[in-house]
Coordinates of C-alpha atoms and ligand atoms in Angstrom, one line a residue:
X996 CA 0.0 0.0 0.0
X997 CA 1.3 3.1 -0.8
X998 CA -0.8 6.6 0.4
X999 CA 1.2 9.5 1.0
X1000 CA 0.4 12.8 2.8
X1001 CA 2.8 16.2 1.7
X1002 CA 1.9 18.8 4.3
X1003 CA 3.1 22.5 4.4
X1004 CA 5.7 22.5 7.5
X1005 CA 5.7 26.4 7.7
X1006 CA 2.5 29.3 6.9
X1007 CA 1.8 27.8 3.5
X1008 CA 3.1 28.8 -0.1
X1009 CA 6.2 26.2 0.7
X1010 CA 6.0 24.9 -2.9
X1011 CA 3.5 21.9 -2.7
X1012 CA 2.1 22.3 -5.7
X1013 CA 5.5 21.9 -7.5
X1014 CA 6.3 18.9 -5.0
X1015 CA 2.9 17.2 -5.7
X1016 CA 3.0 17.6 -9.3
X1017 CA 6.3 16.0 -9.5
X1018 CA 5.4 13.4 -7.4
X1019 CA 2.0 12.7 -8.9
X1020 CA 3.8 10.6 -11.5
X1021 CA 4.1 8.4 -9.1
X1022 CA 0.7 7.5 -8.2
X1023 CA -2.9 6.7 -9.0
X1024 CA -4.8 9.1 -6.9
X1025 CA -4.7 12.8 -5.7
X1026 CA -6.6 14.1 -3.3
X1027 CA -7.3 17.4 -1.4
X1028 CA -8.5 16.9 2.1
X1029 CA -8.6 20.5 3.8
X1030 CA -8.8 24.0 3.1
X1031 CA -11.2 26.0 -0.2
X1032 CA -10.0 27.8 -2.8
X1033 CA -7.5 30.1 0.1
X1034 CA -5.1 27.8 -1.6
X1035 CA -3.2 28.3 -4.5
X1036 CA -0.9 25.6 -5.9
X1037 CA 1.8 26.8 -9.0
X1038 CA 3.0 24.0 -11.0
X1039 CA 4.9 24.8 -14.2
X1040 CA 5.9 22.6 -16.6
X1041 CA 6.9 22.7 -20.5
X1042 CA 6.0 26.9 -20.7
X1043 CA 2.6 26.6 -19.0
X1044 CA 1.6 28.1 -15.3
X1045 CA -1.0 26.6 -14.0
X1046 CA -2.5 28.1 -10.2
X1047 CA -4.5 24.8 -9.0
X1048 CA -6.9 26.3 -5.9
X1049 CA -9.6 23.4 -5.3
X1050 CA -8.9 20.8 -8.3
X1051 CA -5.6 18.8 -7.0
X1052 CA -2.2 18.9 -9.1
X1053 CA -2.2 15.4 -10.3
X1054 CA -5.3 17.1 -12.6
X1055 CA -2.5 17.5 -14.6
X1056 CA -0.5 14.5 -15.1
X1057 CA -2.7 12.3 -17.4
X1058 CA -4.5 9.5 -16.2
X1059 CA -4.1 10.8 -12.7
X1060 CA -7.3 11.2 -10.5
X1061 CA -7.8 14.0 -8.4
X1062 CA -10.6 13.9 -5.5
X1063 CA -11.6 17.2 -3.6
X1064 CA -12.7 15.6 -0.8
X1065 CA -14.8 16.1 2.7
X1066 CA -13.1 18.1 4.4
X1067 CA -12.6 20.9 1.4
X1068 CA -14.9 23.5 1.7
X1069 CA -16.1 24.3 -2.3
X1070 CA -17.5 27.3 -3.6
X1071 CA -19.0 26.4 -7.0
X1072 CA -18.5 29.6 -8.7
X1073 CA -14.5 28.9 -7.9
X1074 CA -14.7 25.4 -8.9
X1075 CA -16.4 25.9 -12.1
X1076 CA -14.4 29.0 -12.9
X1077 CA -11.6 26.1 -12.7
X1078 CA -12.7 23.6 -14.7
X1079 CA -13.6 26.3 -17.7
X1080 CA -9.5 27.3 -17.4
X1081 CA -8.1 23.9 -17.2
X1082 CA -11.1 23.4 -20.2
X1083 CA -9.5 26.3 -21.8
X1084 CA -5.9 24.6 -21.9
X1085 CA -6.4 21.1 -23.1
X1086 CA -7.0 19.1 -20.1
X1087 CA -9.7 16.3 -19.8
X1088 CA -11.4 15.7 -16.6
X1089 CA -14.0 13.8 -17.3
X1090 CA -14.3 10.3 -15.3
X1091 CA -11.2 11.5 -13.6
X1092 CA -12.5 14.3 -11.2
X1093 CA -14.2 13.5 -8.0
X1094 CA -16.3 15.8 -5.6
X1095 CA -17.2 14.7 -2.5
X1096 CA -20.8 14.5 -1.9
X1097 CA -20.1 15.9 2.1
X1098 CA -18.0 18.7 1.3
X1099 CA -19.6 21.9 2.5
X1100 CA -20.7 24.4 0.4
X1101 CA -19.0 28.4 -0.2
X1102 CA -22.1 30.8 -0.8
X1103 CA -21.5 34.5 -1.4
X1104 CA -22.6 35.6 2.5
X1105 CA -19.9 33.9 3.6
X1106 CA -17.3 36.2 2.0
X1107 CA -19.6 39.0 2.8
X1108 CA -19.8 38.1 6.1
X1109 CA -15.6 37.6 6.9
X1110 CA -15.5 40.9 4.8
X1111 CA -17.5 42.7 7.9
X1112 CA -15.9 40.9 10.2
X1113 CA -12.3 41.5 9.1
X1114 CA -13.1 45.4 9.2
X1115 CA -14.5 44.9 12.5
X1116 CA -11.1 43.8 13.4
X1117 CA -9.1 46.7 12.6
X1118 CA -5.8 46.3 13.2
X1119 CA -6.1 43.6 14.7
X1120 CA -7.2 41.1 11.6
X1121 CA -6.3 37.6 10.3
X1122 CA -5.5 39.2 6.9
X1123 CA -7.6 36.5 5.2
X1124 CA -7.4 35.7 1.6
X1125 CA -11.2 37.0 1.4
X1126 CA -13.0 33.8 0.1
X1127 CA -15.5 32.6 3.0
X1128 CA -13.1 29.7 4.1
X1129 CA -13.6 30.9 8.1
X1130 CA -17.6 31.3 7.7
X1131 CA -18.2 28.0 6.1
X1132 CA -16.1 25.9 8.9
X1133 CA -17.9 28.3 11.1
X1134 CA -21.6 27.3 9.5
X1135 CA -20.4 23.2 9.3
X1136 CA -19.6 23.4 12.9
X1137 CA -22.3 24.8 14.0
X1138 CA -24.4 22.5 11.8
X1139 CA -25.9 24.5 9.4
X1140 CA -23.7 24.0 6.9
X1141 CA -25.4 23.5 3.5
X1142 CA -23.4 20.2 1.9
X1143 CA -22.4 18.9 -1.9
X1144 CA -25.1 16.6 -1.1
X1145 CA -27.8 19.0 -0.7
X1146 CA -27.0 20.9 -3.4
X1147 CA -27.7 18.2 -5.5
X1148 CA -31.5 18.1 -4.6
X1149 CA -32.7 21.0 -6.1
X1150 CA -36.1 21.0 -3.5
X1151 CA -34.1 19.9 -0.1
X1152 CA -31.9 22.6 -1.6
X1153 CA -34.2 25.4 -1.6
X1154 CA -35.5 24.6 1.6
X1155 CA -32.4 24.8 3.3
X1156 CA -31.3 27.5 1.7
X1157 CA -33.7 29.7 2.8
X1158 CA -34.0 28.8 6.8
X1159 CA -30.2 30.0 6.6
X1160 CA -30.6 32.8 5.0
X1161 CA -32.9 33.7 7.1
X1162 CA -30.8 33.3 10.6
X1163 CA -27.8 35.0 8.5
X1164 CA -29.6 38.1 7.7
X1165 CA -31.2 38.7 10.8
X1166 CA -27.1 38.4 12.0
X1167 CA -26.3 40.4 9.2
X1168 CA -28.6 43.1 9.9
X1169 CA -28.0 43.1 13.9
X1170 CA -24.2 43.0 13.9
X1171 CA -22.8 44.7 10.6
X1172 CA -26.4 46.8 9.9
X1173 CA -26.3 45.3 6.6
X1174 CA -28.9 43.0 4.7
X1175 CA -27.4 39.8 3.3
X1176 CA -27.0 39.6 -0.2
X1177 CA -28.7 37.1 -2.2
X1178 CA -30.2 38.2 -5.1
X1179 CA -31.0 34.8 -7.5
X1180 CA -28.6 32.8 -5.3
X1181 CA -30.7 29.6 -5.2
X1182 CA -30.7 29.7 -9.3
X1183 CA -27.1 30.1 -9.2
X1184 CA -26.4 27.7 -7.6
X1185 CA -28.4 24.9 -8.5
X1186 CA -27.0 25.9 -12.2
X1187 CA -23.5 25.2 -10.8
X1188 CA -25.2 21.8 -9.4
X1189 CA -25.9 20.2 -12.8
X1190 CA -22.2 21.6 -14.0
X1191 CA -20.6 19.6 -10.9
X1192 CA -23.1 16.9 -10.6
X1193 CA -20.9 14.0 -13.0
X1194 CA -18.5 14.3 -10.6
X1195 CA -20.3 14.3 -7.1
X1196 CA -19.7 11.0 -5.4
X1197 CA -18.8 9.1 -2.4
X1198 CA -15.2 9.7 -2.4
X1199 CA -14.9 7.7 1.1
X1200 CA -15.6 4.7 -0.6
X1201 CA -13.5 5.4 -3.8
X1202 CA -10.5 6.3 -2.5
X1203 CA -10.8 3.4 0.4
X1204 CA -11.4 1.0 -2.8
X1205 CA -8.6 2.1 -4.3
X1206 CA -6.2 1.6 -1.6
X1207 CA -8.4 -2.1 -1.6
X1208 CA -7.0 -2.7 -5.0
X1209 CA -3.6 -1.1 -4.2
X1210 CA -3.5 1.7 -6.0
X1211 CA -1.7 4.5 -4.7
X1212 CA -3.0 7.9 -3.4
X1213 CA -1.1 11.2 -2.7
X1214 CA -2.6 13.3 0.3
X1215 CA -2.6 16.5 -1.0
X1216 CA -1.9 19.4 2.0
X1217 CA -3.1 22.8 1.7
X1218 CA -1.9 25.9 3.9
X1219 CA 0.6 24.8 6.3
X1220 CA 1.0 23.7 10.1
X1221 CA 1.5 27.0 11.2
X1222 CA -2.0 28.0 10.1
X1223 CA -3.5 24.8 11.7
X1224 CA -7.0 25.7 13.4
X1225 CA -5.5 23.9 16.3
X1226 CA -1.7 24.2 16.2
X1227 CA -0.7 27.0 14.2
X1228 CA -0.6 30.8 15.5
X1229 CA -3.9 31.0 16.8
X1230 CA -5.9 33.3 15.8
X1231 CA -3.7 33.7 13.1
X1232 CA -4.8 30.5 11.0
X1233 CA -7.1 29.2 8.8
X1234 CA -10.2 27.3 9.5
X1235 CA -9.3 23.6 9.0
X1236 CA -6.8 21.3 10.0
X1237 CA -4.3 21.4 7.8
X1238 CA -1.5 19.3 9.7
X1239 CA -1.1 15.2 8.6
X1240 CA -4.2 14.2 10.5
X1241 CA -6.7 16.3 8.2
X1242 CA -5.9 13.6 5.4
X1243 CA -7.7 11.1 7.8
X1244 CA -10.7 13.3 8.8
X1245 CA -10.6 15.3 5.6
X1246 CA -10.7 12.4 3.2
X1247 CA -12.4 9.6 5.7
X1248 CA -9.0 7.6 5.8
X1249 CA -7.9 5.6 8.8
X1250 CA -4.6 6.8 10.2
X1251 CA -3.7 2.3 10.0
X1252 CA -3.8 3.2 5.6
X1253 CA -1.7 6.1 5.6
X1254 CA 2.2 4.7 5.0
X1255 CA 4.2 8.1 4.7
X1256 CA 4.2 11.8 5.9
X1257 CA 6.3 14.0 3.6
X1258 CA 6.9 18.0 4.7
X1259 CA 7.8 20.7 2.3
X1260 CA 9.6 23.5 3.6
X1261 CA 11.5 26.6 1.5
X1262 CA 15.1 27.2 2.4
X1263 CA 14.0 30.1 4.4
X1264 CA 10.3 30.8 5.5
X1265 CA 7.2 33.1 4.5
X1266 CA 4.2 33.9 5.7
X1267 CA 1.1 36.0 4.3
X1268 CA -1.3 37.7 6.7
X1269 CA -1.1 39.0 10.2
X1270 CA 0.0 36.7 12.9
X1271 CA 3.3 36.0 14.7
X1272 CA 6.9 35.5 12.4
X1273 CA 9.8 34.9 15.0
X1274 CA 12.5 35.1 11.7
X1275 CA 10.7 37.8 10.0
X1276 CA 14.1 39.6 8.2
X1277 CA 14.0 43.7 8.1
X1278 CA 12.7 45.2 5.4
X1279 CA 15.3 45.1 3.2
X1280 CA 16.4 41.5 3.3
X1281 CA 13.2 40.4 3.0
X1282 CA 13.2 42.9 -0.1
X1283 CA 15.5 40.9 -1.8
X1284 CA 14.2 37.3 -1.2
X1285 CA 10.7 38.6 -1.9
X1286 CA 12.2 39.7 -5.5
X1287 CA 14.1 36.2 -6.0
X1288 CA 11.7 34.1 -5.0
X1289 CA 9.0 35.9 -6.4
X1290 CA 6.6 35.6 -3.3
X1291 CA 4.0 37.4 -3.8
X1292 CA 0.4 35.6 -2.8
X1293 CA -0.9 33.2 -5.8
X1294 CA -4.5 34.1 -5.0
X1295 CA -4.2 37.0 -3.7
X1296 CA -1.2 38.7 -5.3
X1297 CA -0.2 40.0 -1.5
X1298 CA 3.7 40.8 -1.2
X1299 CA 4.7 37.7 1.1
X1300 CA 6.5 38.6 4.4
X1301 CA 10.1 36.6 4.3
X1302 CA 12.6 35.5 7.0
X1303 CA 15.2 33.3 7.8
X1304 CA 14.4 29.1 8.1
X1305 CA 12.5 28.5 11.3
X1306 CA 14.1 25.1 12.9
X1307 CA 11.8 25.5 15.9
X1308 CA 8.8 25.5 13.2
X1309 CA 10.1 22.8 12.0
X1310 CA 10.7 20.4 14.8
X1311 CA 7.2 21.1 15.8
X1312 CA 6.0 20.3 12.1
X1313 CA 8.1 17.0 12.4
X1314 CA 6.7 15.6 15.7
X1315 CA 2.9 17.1 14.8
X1316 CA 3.0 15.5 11.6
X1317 CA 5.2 12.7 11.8
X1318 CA 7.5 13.8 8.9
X1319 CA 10.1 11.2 8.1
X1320 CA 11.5 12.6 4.9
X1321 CA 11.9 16.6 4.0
X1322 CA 11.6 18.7 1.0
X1323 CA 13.1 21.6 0.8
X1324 CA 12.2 24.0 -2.0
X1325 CA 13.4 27.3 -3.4
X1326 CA 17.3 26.7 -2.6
X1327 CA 18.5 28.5 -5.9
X1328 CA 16.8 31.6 -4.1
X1329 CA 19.7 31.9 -1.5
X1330 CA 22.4 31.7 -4.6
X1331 CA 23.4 35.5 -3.7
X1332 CA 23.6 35.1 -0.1
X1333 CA 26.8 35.9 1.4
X1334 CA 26.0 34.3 4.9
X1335 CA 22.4 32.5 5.8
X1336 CA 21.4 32.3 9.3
X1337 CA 18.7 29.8 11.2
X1338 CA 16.8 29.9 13.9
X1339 CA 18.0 26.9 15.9
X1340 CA 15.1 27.7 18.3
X1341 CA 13.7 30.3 20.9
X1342 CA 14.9 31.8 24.2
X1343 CA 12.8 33.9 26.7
X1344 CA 13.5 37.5 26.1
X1345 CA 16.3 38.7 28.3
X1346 CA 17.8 35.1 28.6
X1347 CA 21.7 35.3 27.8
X1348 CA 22.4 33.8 24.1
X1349 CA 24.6 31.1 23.9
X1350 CA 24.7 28.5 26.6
X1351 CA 21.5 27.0 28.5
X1352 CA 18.5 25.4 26.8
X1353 CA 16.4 26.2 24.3
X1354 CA 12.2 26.7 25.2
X1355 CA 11.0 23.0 24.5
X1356 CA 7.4 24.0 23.3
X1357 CA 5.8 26.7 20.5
X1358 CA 4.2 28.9 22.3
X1359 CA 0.7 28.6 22.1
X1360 CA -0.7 31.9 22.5
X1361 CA -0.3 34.6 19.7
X1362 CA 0.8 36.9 22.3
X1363 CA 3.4 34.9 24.0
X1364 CA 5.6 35.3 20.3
X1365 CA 6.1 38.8 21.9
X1366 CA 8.3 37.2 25.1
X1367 CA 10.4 34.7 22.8
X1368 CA 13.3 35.7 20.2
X1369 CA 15.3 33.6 17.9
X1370 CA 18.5 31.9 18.7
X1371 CA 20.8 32.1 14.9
X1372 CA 23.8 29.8 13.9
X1373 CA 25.0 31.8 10.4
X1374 CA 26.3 29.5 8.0
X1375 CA 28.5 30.8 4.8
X1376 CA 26.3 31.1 2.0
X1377 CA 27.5 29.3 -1.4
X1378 CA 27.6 32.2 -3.9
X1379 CA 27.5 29.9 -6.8
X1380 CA 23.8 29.2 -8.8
X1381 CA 22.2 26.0 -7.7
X1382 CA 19.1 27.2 -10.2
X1383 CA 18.0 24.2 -12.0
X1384 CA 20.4 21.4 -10.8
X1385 CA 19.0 18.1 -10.9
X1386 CA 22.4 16.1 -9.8
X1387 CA 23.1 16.1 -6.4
X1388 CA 26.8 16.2 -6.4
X1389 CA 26.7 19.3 -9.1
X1390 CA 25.5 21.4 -5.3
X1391 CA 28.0 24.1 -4.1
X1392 CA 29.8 22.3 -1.2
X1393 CA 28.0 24.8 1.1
X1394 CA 24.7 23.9 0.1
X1395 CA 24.9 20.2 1.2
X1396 CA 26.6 21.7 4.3
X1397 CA 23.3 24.1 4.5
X1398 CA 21.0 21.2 3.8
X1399 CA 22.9 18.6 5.8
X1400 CA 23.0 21.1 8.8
X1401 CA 18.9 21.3 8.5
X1402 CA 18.4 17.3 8.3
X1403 CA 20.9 16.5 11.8
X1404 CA 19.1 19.6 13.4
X1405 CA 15.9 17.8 12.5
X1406 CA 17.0 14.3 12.5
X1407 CA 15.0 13.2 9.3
X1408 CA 16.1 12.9 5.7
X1409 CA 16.4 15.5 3.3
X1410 CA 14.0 13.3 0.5
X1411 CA 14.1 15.6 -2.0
X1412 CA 15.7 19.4 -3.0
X1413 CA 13.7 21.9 -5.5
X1414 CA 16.0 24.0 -7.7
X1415 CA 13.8 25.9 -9.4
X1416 CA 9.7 26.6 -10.4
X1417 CA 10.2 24.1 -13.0
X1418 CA 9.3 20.5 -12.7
X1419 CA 12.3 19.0 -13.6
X1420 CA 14.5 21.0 -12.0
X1421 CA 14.1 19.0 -8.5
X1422 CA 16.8 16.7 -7.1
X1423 CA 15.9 13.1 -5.7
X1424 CA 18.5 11.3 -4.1
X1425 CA 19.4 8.2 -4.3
X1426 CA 18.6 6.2 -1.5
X1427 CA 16.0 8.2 0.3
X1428 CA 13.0 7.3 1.9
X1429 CA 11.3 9.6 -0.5
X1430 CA 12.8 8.2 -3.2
X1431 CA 11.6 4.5 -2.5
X1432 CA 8.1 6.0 -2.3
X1433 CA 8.5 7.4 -6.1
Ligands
GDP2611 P1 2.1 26.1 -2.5 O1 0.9 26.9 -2.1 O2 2.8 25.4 -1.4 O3 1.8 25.2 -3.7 O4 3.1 27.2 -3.1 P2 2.8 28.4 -4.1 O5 2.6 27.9 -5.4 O6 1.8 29.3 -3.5 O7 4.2 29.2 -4.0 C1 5.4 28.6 -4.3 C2 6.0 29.5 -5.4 O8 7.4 29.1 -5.5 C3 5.4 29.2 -6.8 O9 5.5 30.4 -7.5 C4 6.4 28.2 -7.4 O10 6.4 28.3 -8.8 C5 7.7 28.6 -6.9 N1 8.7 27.6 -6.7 C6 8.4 26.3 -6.2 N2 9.6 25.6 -6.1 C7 10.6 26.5 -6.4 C8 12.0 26.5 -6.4 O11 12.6 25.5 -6.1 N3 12.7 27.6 -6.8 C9 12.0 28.7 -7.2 N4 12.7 29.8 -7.5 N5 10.7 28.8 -7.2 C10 10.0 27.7 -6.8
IMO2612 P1 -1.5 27.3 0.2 O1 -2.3 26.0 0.2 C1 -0.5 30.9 2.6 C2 -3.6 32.4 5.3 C3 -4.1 33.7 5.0 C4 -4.4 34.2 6.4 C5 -4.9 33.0 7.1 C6 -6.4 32.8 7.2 O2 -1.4 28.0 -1.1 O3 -0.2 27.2 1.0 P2 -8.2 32.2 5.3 O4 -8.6 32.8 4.1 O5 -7.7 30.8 5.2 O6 -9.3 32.3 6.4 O7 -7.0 33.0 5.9 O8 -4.3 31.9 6.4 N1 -3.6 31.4 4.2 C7 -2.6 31.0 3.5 N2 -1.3 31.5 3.5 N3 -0.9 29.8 1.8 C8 -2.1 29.4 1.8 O9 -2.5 28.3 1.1 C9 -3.1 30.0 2.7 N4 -4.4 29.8 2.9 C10 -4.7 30.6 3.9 O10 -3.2 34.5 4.3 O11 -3.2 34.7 7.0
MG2613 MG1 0.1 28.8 -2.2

């Protein structure tokens, strides 16, 4: 049996659409278990970009099929918009694209709602990518979420569409003194029903079956374990689970079927949004790796904040996840850095440097970041391009050093290095974990 889960190990935007692209060659199924269309996955192959936000990368890779399972929240208007793009440049889907049938449903109050709420904020806000993810996890967990598999009955539909709208604009009205806007939403909708009804099924049972017959799946992560509902910077996260376990909740299979946890992390670390960044670099630093590494949001276009590889992030994504082999993306963006520094992990303010240990825990309180600062080893930087290498011993001598520095820190593999946007240009060496799983 072969099922793999690739999780973000940092805020997301690690490069998991490039990783599970590439991998995808290697197996039967993809499948998205978390997260909405907040996501936004670059893979770019032969002169072609694609951005994949709900439809999983191995849409791509012939043959492949990709499920948007349970645990995705799906607005139709995003999904469709999809499918007419991927339409657009060549790529068949039919018989290979599978919606859940629980999956929640996006509808435009939800983005109208976080809009009002976000304001409310102030200065104080998550800095949301603006799509409705938090209100539908909000309206599923309070039960009044309105599912795939309502959707598809046009009259059960209708009926529960309108009790919610009613609760939502008496809300609407009472805290934002605005009435909720649904002008010919039910129509909308159930025209976007008969577009995603030939995919709609139990993708429980199909994805279980598959691993039945032994064909392989690839858990596709969205966002990162820093934006974990439960582990990441809370408040400062998203609305799902998007650590190793989602796969099991998200996609309805048992933890005894998953064989492999991979984590994807960038050579040095980013995060969009508000929200707590031990490593954040000043402004001009981060100037410089924003413009090589191009990070600005895929959805959103934001500028991405940047710092310096976050080994106490990591160690808490190893153990939370149970990572056993490491990707690590975006190395040919440190090619002009004279000296790289990592956070080894976090001392109480005020605490000498140096000697004594390290704090054992991530804080869990968004706050608490304000009492904690990073401990830094610098390592020489390698000054030489790594951009596109696909043979491990063509690396700058300091690069290993940098990479072998990040896997004894960590004490797990380093299963595979990404050189570049492209797909090929991604070392796998020999002898990995990773690479047995390929
Ligand atoms: P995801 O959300 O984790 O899939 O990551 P995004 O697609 O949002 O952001 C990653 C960005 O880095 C994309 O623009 C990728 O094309 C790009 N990228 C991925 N791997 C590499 C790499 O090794 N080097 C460089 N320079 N860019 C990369
Ligand atoms: P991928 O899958 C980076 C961030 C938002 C915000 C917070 C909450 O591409 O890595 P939300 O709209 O989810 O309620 O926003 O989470 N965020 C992401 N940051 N990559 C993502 O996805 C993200 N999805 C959400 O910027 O800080
Ligand atoms: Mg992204």
């Amino acid at each position: 049996m072969k099922s793999i889960v690739v999780v973000g190990a940092q805020w997301g935007d690690e490069g998991k659409g490039k990783v599970v692209d590439y991998m995808a060659a290697s197996f039967d199924y993809v499948a998205r278990c978390a997260g909405g269309h907040n996501a936004g996955h670059t893979v770019i192959y032969d002169g072609h970009r694609f951005v994949l936000q709900l439809i999983p990368c191995g849409m791509l890779r012939p043959g492949r099929h990709a499920v948007i399972g349970t645990g995705v929240v799906v607005d139709p208007a995003a999904l469709v918009a999809e499918l007419d793009s991927l339409g657009k440049a060549g790529i068949d889907v039919n018989g290979r694209l599978h919606l859940s049938n629980r999956a929640h449903v996006i509808f435009p109050y939800h983005r109208q709602m976080e809009k009002a709420a976000e304001a409310a904020l102030g200065e104080a806000k998550i800095g949301t990518t603006s799509r409705g993810i938090g209100p539908a996890y909000e309206d599923k967990m309070a039960r009044s979420g309105i599912r795939i598999c309502d959707l598809m009955e046009p009259a059960r539909f209708r009926e529960k569409l309108s009790r919610v709208v009613r609760d939502k604009d008496a809300i609407c009205r009472a805290a934002f003194g605005a009435p909720l806007e649904v002008q010919g939403l039910a129509e909308q909708y159930l025209a976007y029903a008969e577009r995603l009804r030939p995919f709609v099924t139990d993708t429980t049972s199909l994805l279980n079956e598959a691993l039945d017959r032994n064909q392989s799946v690839l858990f596709e992560g969205a966002q990162g374990t820093m934006l974990d509902i439960d582990y990441g910077t809370y408040p400062f996260v998203t609305s799902s689970n998007a650590t190793a376990g989602g796969a099991c909740t998200g996609l309805g299979v048992p933890p005894t079927r998953i064989s492999g946890v991979v984590g994807i992390t960038k050579a040095y670390t980013t995060r969009v949004g508000s929200g707590p960044f031990p490593t954040e670099m000043p402004d001009l630093e981060a100037g410089e790796v924003r413009d090589r590494g191009k990070e600005y949001g895929a959805v959103t276009g934001r500028p991405r904040r940047c710092g310096w590889l976050d080994l106490a992030v990591l160690r808490y994504a190893v153990m939370l996840n149970g990572i056993t082999s490491l990707v690590v993306t975006k190395l040919d963006v440190f090619d002009t850095q004279r000296e790289i520094q990592v956070c080894v992990g976090y001392r109480r303010k005020g605490s000498p440097s140096g000697t004594g240990s390290l704090l054992r825990d991530m804080p869990p309180a968004a706050e608490d970041f304000a009492q904690i600062t990073p401990e830094y080893r610098t390592l020489p930087g390698w000054l030489a391009t790594t951009e596109g290498v696909r043979d491990p011993s063509l690396l700058p001598k300091a690069a290993v050093e940098y990479l072998k520095f990040i896997s004894g820190e960590l004490g797990v593999e380093i299963g595979m290095i990404s050189t570049g946007p492209e797909r090929d240009a991604t070392i796998v060496p020999a002898e990995t974990q990773l690479a047995s799983w390929l």
